[in-house]
Short mmCIF file of C-alpha atoms (C1' of nucleotides) in Angstrom, two decimals:
data_model
loop_
_atom_site.label_atom_id
_atom_site.label_comp_id
_atom_site.label_asym_id
_atom_site.label_seq_id
_atom_site.Cartn_x
_atom_site.Cartn_y
_atom_site.Cartn_z
CA UNK H 241 39.38 193.38 5.58
CA UNK H 242 40.22 196.76 6.74
CA UNK H 243 42.66 198.34 3.94
CA UNK H 244 46.07 198.78 5.70
CA UNK H 245 46.14 202.50 7.24
CA UNK H 246 48.95 204.78 8.73
CA UNK H 247 48.55 204.88 12.84
CA UNK H 248 50.09 206.53 14.88
CA UNK H 249 51.47 205.24 18.28
CA UNK H 250 48.92 206.12 20.38
CA UNK H 251 46.27 204.82 18.03
CA UNK H 252 47.79 201.26 17.86
CA UNK H 253 48.17 201.55 21.64
CA UNK H 254 44.52 201.99 21.97
CA UNK H 255 43.10 200.37 19.61
CA UNK H 256 44.72 197.09 21.35
CA UNK H 257 43.78 197.72 24.83
CA UNK H 258 39.96 198.42 23.56
CA UNK H 259 39.98 195.25 21.25
CA UNK H 260 41.90 193.46 24.46
CA UNK H 261 39.15 194.92 26.77
CA UNK H 262 36.45 194.39 24.50
CA UNK H 263 37.57 190.27 24.43
CA UNK H 264 37.42 190.29 28.37
CA UNK H 265 33.57 191.89 27.99
CA UNK H 266 32.29 190.11 24.77
CA UNK H 267 34.02 186.28 25.54
CA UNK H 268 32.18 186.36 28.85
CA UNK H 269 28.50 188.03 27.54
CA UNK H 270 28.19 187.79 23.99
CA UNK H 271 27.39 190.52 21.71
CA UNK H 272 24.33 191.79 22.85
CA UNK H 273 24.81 191.27 26.52
CA UNK H 274 28.07 193.59 26.55
CA UNK H 275 27.77 197.13 26.11
CA UNK H 276 29.85 199.98 25.18
CA UNK H 277 29.87 201.34 29.12
CA UNK H 278 31.73 197.95 30.03
CA UNK H 279 33.97 197.53 27.57
CA UNK H 280 35.43 201.45 28.30
CA UNK H 281 35.60 200.72 31.75
CA UNK H 282 37.19 197.86 31.35
CA UNK H 283 39.91 199.36 29.08
CA UNK H 284 40.29 202.55 31.06
CA UNK H 285 38.61 205.06 28.61
CA UNK H 286 35.91 207.15 28.09
CA UNK H 287 32.76 205.51 25.84
CA UNK H 288 33.15 208.64 23.23
CA UNK H 289 37.01 207.82 23.01
CA UNK H 290 36.11 204.03 22.23
CA UNK H 291 33.92 205.30 19.46
CA UNK H 292 36.77 207.60 18.22
CA UNK H 293 38.78 204.43 17.85
CA UNK H 294 36.20 202.35 16.20
CA UNK H 295 33.08 203.20 14.65
CA UNK H 296 30.31 201.55 16.29
CA UNK H 297 30.01 198.34 19.23
CA UNK H 298 29.97 196.10 16.16
CA UNK H 299 33.15 197.38 14.20
CA UNK H 300 34.65 196.20 17.53
CA UNK H 301 33.22 192.89 17.07
CA UNK H 302 33.63 192.32 14.12
CA UNK H 303 37.34 193.32 14.54
CA UNK H 304 37.57 190.88 16.85
CA UNK H 305 36.31 188.37 15.05
CA UNK H 306 37.92 188.18 12.08
CA UNK H 307 41.07 188.76 13.89
CA UNK H 308 40.69 185.40 15.48
CA UNK H 309 39.62 183.60 12.53
CA UNK H 310 42.78 183.77 11.38
CA UNK H 311 44.54 182.49 14.33
CA UNK H 312 41.78 179.90 15.21
CA UNK H 313 42.44 177.38 11.93
CA UNK H 314 46.49 177.82 12.23
CA UNK H 315 46.67 174.49 14.17
CA UNK H 316 44.94 172.89 11.70
CA UNK H 317 46.78 174.50 8.88
CA UNK H 318 49.81 173.14 10.03
CA UNK H 319 48.74 169.40 9.74
CA UNK H 320 51.40 167.95 7.70
CA UNK H 321 49.90 165.75 4.64
CA UNK H 322 53.87 164.40 4.34
CA UNK H 323 53.83 163.84 8.32
CA UNK H 324 53.62 160.62 10.40
CA UNK H 325 49.75 160.25 10.54
CA UNK H 326 48.97 159.15 14.20
CA UNK H 327 51.89 161.92 15.14
CA UNK H 328 50.54 164.61 13.13
CA UNK H 329 46.69 164.19 14.70
CA UNK H 330 47.97 164.13 18.41
CA UNK H 331 49.90 166.97 17.66
CA UNK H 332 46.90 169.02 15.95
CA UNK H 333 45.03 168.18 18.82
CA UNK H 334 47.64 168.69 21.33
CA UNK H 335 47.83 172.16 19.57
CA UNK H 336 44.19 172.90 19.91
CA UNK H 337 44.55 172.33 23.53
CA UNK H 338 47.14 175.02 23.95
CA UNK H 339 44.74 177.48 22.58
CA UNK H 340 42.02 176.60 25.06
CA UNK H 341 44.63 177.17 28.00
CA UNK H 342 46.42 180.24 26.72
CA UNK H 343 43.49 181.68 24.77
CA UNK H 344 40.35 180.35 26.88
CA UNK H 345 38.80 184.54 26.13
CA UNK H 346 39.66 183.76 22.47
CA UNK H 347 37.46 180.33 22.15
CA UNK H 348 34.48 181.62 24.07
CA UNK H 349 33.86 184.27 22.33
CA UNK H 350 33.80 182.15 19.33
CA UNK H 351 31.70 179.76 20.72
CA UNK H 352 29.74 182.60 21.88
CA UNK H 353 29.39 183.77 18.36
CA UNK H 354 28.43 179.82 17.58
CA UNK H 355 25.96 179.80 19.58
CA UNK H 356 24.07 182.74 18.54
CA UNK H 357 23.71 180.79 15.14
CA UNK H 358 26.87 182.88 13.89
CA UNK H 359 25.47 185.97 12.25
CA UNK H 360 28.69 187.37 12.41
CA UNK H 361 30.97 184.61 11.10
CA UNK H 362 28.69 182.13 8.95
CA UNK H 363 30.75 184.12 5.99
CA UNK H 364 34.21 182.85 7.35
CA UNK H 365 32.73 179.25 8.60
CA UNK H 366 31.21 178.57 5.29
CA UNK H 367 34.86 180.19 3.31
CA UNK H 368 37.47 179.81 5.11
CA UNK H 369 37.15 177.09 7.83
CA UNK H 370 34.72 174.56 5.51
CA UNK H 371 37.52 174.75 2.80
CA UNK H 372 40.39 173.87 5.10
CA UNK H 373 38.24 171.51 6.91
CA UNK H 374 37.61 169.75 3.81
CA UNK H 375 41.05 169.67 2.59
CA UNK H 376 42.23 168.65 5.68
CA UNK H 377 39.27 166.10 5.92
CA UNK H 378 40.72 164.89 2.61
CA UNK H 379 44.31 164.15 4.13
CA UNK H 380 42.99 162.23 6.83
CA UNK H 381 41.29 160.13 4.51
CA UNK H 382 44.09 159.71 2.43
CA UNK H 383 45.49 158.29 5.70
CA UNK H 384 42.87 155.89 6.44
CA UNK H 385 42.85 154.84 2.57
CA UNK H 386 46.25 154.09 3.06
CA UNK H 387 46.06 151.84 5.76
CA UNK H 388 48.05 154.09 7.63
CA UNK H 389 45.43 154.66 10.46
CA UNK H 390 42.23 153.19 11.85
CA UNK H 391 39.53 153.62 9.33
CA UNK H 392 36.72 156.32 10.84
CA UNK H 393 34.56 159.43 10.07
CA UNK H 394 37.76 162.07 8.61
CA UNK H 395 34.84 165.46 9.53
CA UNK H 396 33.49 163.71 12.91
CA UNK H 397 37.47 163.69 13.75
CA UNK H 398 38.39 166.76 13.60
CA UNK H 399 34.55 167.82 15.40
CA UNK H 400 35.94 165.63 18.01
CA UNK H 401 39.39 167.10 18.43
CA UNK H 402 37.27 171.24 18.05
CA UNK H 403 34.68 169.62 20.79
CA UNK H 404 37.07 167.58 23.38
CA UNK H 405 39.53 170.38 23.28
CA UNK H 406 38.02 173.95 23.31
CA UNK H 407 35.59 172.39 25.98
CA UNK H 408 38.83 172.66 28.47
CA UNK H 409 38.23 176.61 27.53
CA UNK H 410 34.30 176.58 27.20
CA UNK H 411 33.33 175.05 30.19
CA UNK H 412 36.28 175.69 32.09
CA UNK H 413 34.05 176.65 35.54
CA UNK H 414 32.22 173.10 35.36
CA UNK H 415 35.76 171.48 34.76
CA UNK H 416 36.61 173.09 38.08
CA UNK H 417 33.79 173.10 40.03
CA UNK H 418 33.28 169.03 39.25
CA UNK H 419 37.38 168.38 39.54
CA UNK H 420 37.26 170.15 43.06
CA UNK H 421 38.98 173.37 43.52
CA UNK H 422 41.95 172.12 44.77
CA UNK H 423 44.03 174.53 42.57
CA UNK H 424 44.78 171.90 39.69
CA UNK H 425 45.57 172.65 36.65
CA UNK H 426 43.17 170.28 34.77
CA UNK H 427 45.47 170.76 31.33
CA UNK H 428 47.58 167.73 32.27
CA UNK H 429 45.29 165.17 32.91
CA UNK H 430 43.22 165.86 30.13
CA UNK H 431 46.12 165.84 27.54
CA UNK H 432 46.89 162.40 29.31
CA UNK H 433 43.65 161.44 29.03
CA UNK H 434 43.11 162.96 24.70
CA UNK H 435 46.87 161.38 23.66
CA UNK H 436 45.24 157.59 24.86
CA UNK H 437 42.16 158.01 23.59
CA UNK H 438 43.59 159.44 20.07
CA UNK H 439 45.87 156.99 20.39
CA UNK H 440 43.55 154.35 20.99
CA UNK H 441 41.29 155.32 18.18
CA UNK H 442 43.71 155.91 15.23
CA UNK H 443 45.82 152.45 16.22
CA UNK H 444 44.92 150.22 13.07
CA UNK K 82 12.49 175.09 44.80
CA UNK K 83 9.24 176.61 44.68
CA UNK K 84 6.34 175.48 47.04
CA UNK K 85 3.37 173.79 44.92
CA UNK K 86 0.61 176.25 44.51
CA UNK K 87 -2.76 175.60 42.80
CA UNK K 88 -3.26 176.91 39.35
CA UNK K 89 -5.93 177.77 37.14
CA UNK K 90 -6.02 175.86 33.72
CA UNK K 91 -4.82 179.08 32.54
CA UNK K 92 -1.98 179.62 34.90
CA UNK K 93 -0.70 176.11 33.31
CA UNK K 94 -1.17 176.73 29.81
CA UNK K 95 0.31 180.33 29.97
CA UNK K 96 3.34 179.21 32.29
CA UNK K 97 4.33 176.32 30.24
CA UNK K 98 3.90 179.31 26.82
CA UNK K 99 5.89 181.48 28.48
CA UNK K 100 8.65 179.56 29.83
CA UNK K 101 8.94 177.74 26.44
CA UNK K 102 9.64 180.92 24.21
CA UNK K 103 11.66 181.77 26.70
CA UNK K 104 13.98 178.54 25.90
CA UNK K 105 14.03 179.92 22.62
CA UNK K 106 15.16 183.32 23.16
CA UNK K 107 17.27 183.03 26.35
CA UNK K 108 19.21 179.67 24.35
CA UNK K 109 20.04 182.19 21.14
CA UNK K 110 21.23 185.10 23.02
CA UNK K 111 21.60 184.86 26.73
CA UNK K 112 20.47 186.19 29.37
CA UNK K 113 21.55 189.37 29.38
CA UNK K 114 21.17 189.99 25.93
CA UNK K 115 17.33 189.02 25.79
CA UNK K 116 14.47 191.19 26.48
CA UNK K 117 11.21 190.61 27.75
CA UNK K 118 9.82 192.06 24.46
CA UNK K 119 11.34 189.20 22.85
CA UNK K 120 9.87 186.58 25.20
CA UNK K 121 6.54 188.50 25.12
CA UNK K 122 6.39 188.21 21.30
CA UNK K 123 7.75 184.62 20.94
CA UNK K 124 5.07 183.94 23.49
CA UNK K 125 2.18 185.80 21.56
CA UNK K 126 1.59 187.74 24.84
CA UNK K 127 1.55 191.35 26.21
CA UNK K 128 5.09 192.14 28.46
CA UNK K 129 2.77 193.50 31.30
CA UNK K 130 1.45 189.93 31.28
CA UNK K 131 4.46 188.38 30.96
CA UNK K 132 5.67 189.55 34.88
CA UNK K 133 1.59 188.72 35.86
CA UNK K 134 2.92 185.06 35.69
CA UNK K 135 6.50 185.65 36.96
CA UNK K 136 7.36 188.53 38.66
CA UNK K 137 10.63 189.04 36.68
CA UNK K 138 13.27 188.87 33.69
CA UNK K 139 15.61 186.58 35.80
CA UNK K 140 12.70 184.59 37.69
CA UNK K 141 11.89 182.96 34.34
CA UNK K 142 15.47 182.59 33.38
CA UNK K 143 15.92 180.65 37.28
CA UNK K 144 12.70 178.68 36.74
CA UNK K 145 13.91 177.27 33.32
CA UNK K 146 17.76 176.70 35.21
CA UNK K 147 15.97 174.52 37.53
CA UNK K 148 13.60 173.02 35.82
CA UNK K 149 16.66 171.97 33.22
CA UNK K 150 18.95 170.97 35.68
CA UNK K 151 16.77 167.83 36.83
CA UNK K 152 16.17 166.39 33.61
CA UNK K 153 19.81 167.48 32.48
CA UNK K 154 21.30 165.03 35.13
CA UNK K 155 18.81 162.20 34.25
CA UNK K 156 20.87 160.05 31.66
CA UNK K 157 23.83 160.25 34.04
CA UNK K 158 21.59 159.02 37.35
CA UNK K 159 20.45 155.97 34.80
CA UNK K 160 24.47 155.00 34.38
CA UNK K 161 23.65 151.42 36.14
CA UNK K 162 27.01 150.41 38.73
CA UNK K 163 25.50 146.45 38.51
CA UNK K 164 25.49 146.68 34.81
CA UNK K 165 27.55 145.68 32.11
CA UNK K 166 30.39 148.47 32.23
CA UNK K 167 31.39 148.84 28.82
CA UNK K 168 27.49 148.43 27.36
CA UNK K 169 26.59 150.84 30.06
CA UNK K 170 28.63 153.58 29.50
CA UNK K 171 27.76 153.30 25.33
CA UNK K 172 24.50 153.44 26.12
CA UNK K 173 25.22 156.83 28.54
CA UNK K 174 26.89 158.64 25.44
CA UNK K 175 23.92 157.52 23.26
CA UNK K 176 21.13 158.87 26.22
CA UNK K 177 23.62 162.25 26.23
CA UNK K 178 23.34 162.37 21.99
CA UNK K 179 20.00 161.75 21.88
CA UNK K 180 19.54 164.61 24.17
CA UNK K 181 21.10 166.53 21.85
CA UNK K 182 19.08 165.84 18.89
CA UNK K 183 15.76 165.96 20.69
CA UNK K 184 16.85 169.26 23.18
CA UNK K 185 19.43 171.34 21.62
CA UNK K 186 17.73 174.46 23.01
CA UNK K 187 18.04 173.18 26.41
CA UNK K 188 21.69 172.72 25.66
CA UNK K 189 22.68 175.88 24.51
CA UNK K 190 20.88 177.51 27.63
CA UNK K 191 23.12 175.60 29.88
CA UNK K 192 26.21 176.11 27.73
CA UNK K 193 25.29 180.67 27.59
CA UNK K 194 24.94 179.70 30.96
CA UNK K 195 28.49 178.52 31.94
CA UNK K 196 30.03 180.33 29.26
CA UNK K 197 29.12 183.27 31.28
CA UNK K 198 30.49 181.87 34.38
CA UNK K 199 27.92 180.00 35.98
CA UNK K 200 26.41 183.07 38.02
CA UNK K 201 22.80 181.66 37.55
CA UNK K 202 23.92 177.98 38.78
CA UNK K 203 27.02 177.21 40.36
CA UNK K 204 24.97 176.42 43.39
CA UNK K 205 23.98 173.42 41.00
CA UNK K 206 26.70 173.00 39.55
CA UNK K 207 28.55 172.25 42.46
CA UNK K 208 26.20 170.34 44.50
CA UNK K 209 23.99 168.21 42.65
CA UNK K 210 26.50 167.62 39.05
CA UNK K 211 29.57 167.26 41.28
CA UNK K 212 27.71 164.88 43.65
CA UNK K 213 26.82 162.99 40.83
CA UNK K 214 29.57 163.09 38.72
CA UNK K 215 31.44 162.16 41.80
CA UNK K 216 29.61 158.94 42.93
CA UNK K 217 29.98 157.93 38.80
CA UNK K 218 33.35 158.77 38.47
CA UNK K 219 33.95 156.41 41.65
CA UNK K 220 31.78 153.08 39.54
CA UNK K 221 33.27 153.90 36.55
CA UNK K 222 37.11 154.04 38.62
CA UNK K 223 35.60 150.73 40.08
CA UNK K 224 35.21 149.20 36.77
CA UNK K 225 38.43 150.21 35.57
CA UNK K 226 40.36 148.52 38.66
CA UNK K 227 38.37 145.37 37.83
CA UNK K 228 39.78 145.33 34.44
CA UNK K 229 36.92 145.52 33.04
CA UNK K 230 37.23 148.63 31.25
CA UNK K 231 40.59 149.90 29.78
CA UNK K 232 42.00 152.12 32.97
CA UNK K 233 41.79 155.86 32.21
CA UNK K 234 40.78 159.00 33.77
CA UNK K 235 36.95 158.39 34.78
CA UNK K 236 36.03 162.67 35.12
CA UNK K 237 38.16 163.26 31.97
CA UNK K 238 35.88 160.07 30.45
CA UNK K 239 32.73 162.12 31.63
CA UNK K 240 33.74 165.41 30.45
CA UNK K 241 34.64 163.83 26.99
CA UNK K 242 30.76 162.61 26.54
CA UNK K 243 29.68 166.04 28.00
CA UNK K 244 31.62 167.30 24.98
CA UNK K 245 31.28 165.18 22.27
CA UNK K 246 27.48 164.87 22.53
CA UNK K 247 26.55 168.39 23.50
CA UNK K 248 28.98 169.52 20.58
CA UNK K 249 26.45 168.47 18.58
CA UNK K 250 23.32 170.92 19.87
CA UNK K 251 25.48 173.61 20.71
CA UNK K 252 27.97 174.02 17.24
CA UNK K 253 25.24 172.67 15.11
CA UNK K 254 24.97 175.31 12.61
CA UNK K 255 28.97 174.51 12.47
CA UNK K 256 28.82 171.39 12.25
CA UNK K 257 26.06 171.50 9.56
CA UNK K 258 28.20 174.33 7.63
CA UNK K 259 30.83 172.19 7.21
CA UNK K 260 29.49 169.66 6.03
CA UNK K 261 27.81 171.19 3.81
CA UNK K 262 24.37 171.80 3.37
CA UNK K 263 23.30 168.51 1.73
CA UNK K 264 19.93 168.36 4.32
CA UNK K 265 21.76 165.51 6.41
CA UNK K 266 21.17 164.85 9.41
CA UNK K 267 24.18 164.63 11.09
CA UNK K 268 23.43 162.55 14.08
CA UNK K 269 23.53 158.79 12.42
CA UNK K 270 27.37 159.38 11.68
CA UNK K 271 28.22 160.77 14.69
CA UNK K 272 26.69 158.22 16.95
CA UNK K 273 28.61 155.61 14.72
CA UNK K 274 31.81 157.55 15.13
CA UNK K 275 31.71 157.83 18.87
CA UNK K 276 30.59 154.25 19.21
CA UNK K 277 33.78 153.16 17.54
CA UNK K 278 35.90 155.68 19.65
CA UNK K 279 34.43 154.56 23.05
CA UNK K 280 34.43 150.93 22.05
CA UNK K 281 38.38 151.09 21.28
CA UNK K 282 38.88 153.73 24.11
CA UNK K 283 36.94 150.92 26.68
CA UNK K 284 38.21 147.74 25.45
CA UNK K 285 41.12 146.06 27.41
"C1'" DT A 234 -28.51 187.23 37.78
"C1'" DG A 235 -24.64 189.82 40.45
"C1'" DA A 236 -20.35 189.13 43.09
"C1'" DT A 237 -15.87 187.61 43.18
"C1'" DT A 238 -12.29 186.30 41.54
"C1'" DG A 239 -8.51 185.71 38.02
"C1'" DT A 240 -6.90 187.73 33.46
"C1'" DT A 241 -5.12 191.17 30.38
"C1'" DT A 242 -3.58 195.49 28.78
"C1'" DG A 243 -2.36 200.65 27.26
"C1'" DA A 244 0.35 204.45 29.66
"C1'" DC A 245 3.20 205.35 32.05
"C1'" DC A 246 8.64 205.33 34.29
"C1'" DA A 247 13.72 205.27 36.03
"C1'" DA A 248 17.71 203.77 34.43
"C1'" DT A 249 20.11 201.98 30.76
"C1'" DT A 250 21.31 201.76 25.91
"C1'" DG A 251 24.59 202.94 21.08
"C1'" DG A 252 25.39 207.16 19.43
"C1'" DT A 253 26.59 212.38 18.58
"C1'" DC A 254 29.24 216.56 19.09
"C1'" DA A 255 31.29 220.68 20.20
"C1'" DG A 256 34.67 222.33 21.73
"C1'" DA A 257 39.04 221.59 25.34
"C1'" DA A 258 43.20 219.38 26.07
"C1'" DA A 259 47.85 217.32 24.36
"C1'" DC A 260 50.27 216.35 21.22
"C1'" DA A 261 53.68 217.06 16.54
"C1'" DC A 262 56.46 220.01 14.19
"C1'" DG A 263 58.00 224.38 11.56
"C1'" DC L 209 57.47 229.69 19.87
"C1'" DG L 210 52.64 229.09 17.07
"C1'" DT L 211 49.77 227.02 14.52
"C1'" DG L 212 47.69 222.56 12.44
"C1'" DT L 213 46.10 217.92 13.61
"C1'" DT L 214 45.46 214.33 16.56
"C1'" DT L 215 43.47 213.19 21.07
"C1'" DC L 216 40.20 213.13 24.46
"C1'" DT L 217 35.36 214.89 26.91
"C1'" DG L 218 30.83 216.60 29.27
"C1'" DA L 219 27.18 216.78 28.14
"C1'" DC L 220 23.42 215.97 25.04
"C1'" DC L 221 20.05 212.71 22.11
"C1'" DA L 222 16.50 209.25 21.07
"C1'" DA L 223 15.45 204.13 21.69
"C1'" DT L 224 14.94 200.30 24.73
"C1'" DT L 225 15.60 198.85 29.11
"C1'" DG L 226 12.83 196.05 32.87
"C1'" DG L 227 9.14 197.10 35.58
"C1'" DT L 228 4.62 199.21 37.90
"C1'" DC L 229 0.16 200.25 38.04
"C1'" DA L 230 -4.97 201.61 37.71
"C1'" DA L 231 -8.52 199.98 35.26
"C1'" DA L 232 -10.31 197.20 32.08
"C1'" DC L 233 -11.91 192.34 31.06
"C1'" DA L 234 -13.26 187.57 30.91
"C1'" DA L 235 -13.98 183.60 33.74
"C1'" DT L 236 -16.00 181.65 37.35
"C1'" DC L 237 -19.61 180.14 40.76
"C1'" DA L 238 -23.34 181.52 44.58
#
DNA sequence: TGATTGTTTGACCAATTGGTCAGAAACACG
DNA sequence: CGTGTTTCTGACCAATTGGTCAAACAATCA
């Protein structure tokens, strides 16, 4: 996207500081619900200083999203067509769940964007995301045709992995409220449950 | 909540018009991302006229959410402890999926609120929602203990129904983009896939 | 009909929004 | 040191925000 630029030490530090603060704010309030003042305050910088590093509010958001999309697709990229089918899919589910645990802000930023109709990211959805999904769905279809896993709908199988794992980041507040605030980490039980679920689904 | 009030014909009509328009806007942009002007325009009314029927922007939002919470929980309320366990759970999943299909705006409004930390709805989450979930989770646990369905985690089972079904409303844009815009309705295939998934999960 | 009540609006307000700009301050480097 | 560049800020701007209000308009009903 952005052509590589020579950046000073200060530039690098402040840009990452700003992006981190913006991730906090955007992931909670969405694009239109977030203000530059909020981001500036969260970053510990002045508002004009933000605009010294980024040309506009939208530029910050776009930068965040385009950085995100890459790492977002990594777990799926690592699905190995030559691996053992059921283990590969289970491992993919685990990687996605791990992302929900370790990067909940990124998950919420993404969810916010999709909820709003993906106005600033539709290109990547119809491009990178769709291409990769098509490719991996074909792999899974191949496994099903070969009788290595139980037949079902490859695309909806992927959707189910996305929704089930991202749920624990996006709806974290609800999950914890329902489970009761016993300080429990819901993730271990979630992983165990999802392992059972997908093992049963995939077993012929 | 609001005490019953005598309302004229015009009041009834305009209040529902406003709430419907507000649902459109809030469900897309979230609370802070939506403006009274947007809602007024969508409702075909002037901004001061909105504020003749509702005291504030927040009042509209709260009214929407409290109306929503009731119908939102209906599908789970109908889970019959005396029914055939597997059929009951499958029917619940189908009711939830039907809600995603018929009321996607409500689903997105809810998702937006939870994403933002549920600031205006936490009471209902920790109250009505948690109570009902506790009750039904106990029912499911009973079924598992009696060996009528395969043992797994009742709460995460409910979470999985929520996330899988709501995904088709909240991430509708992504689902359609990935499946390709062949004008297909993704719901029939989704229902079939989810039936398979839960049938396998619940079978002993 | 007229008087009362219910409905609608244009004009207005203070606060907040994203963004600009000239210059001050801090830094880099010969 | 000094000079040029990078970094930072206070003051400011036009546009938009949620909300008010008096007055105009419409509905109702005696």
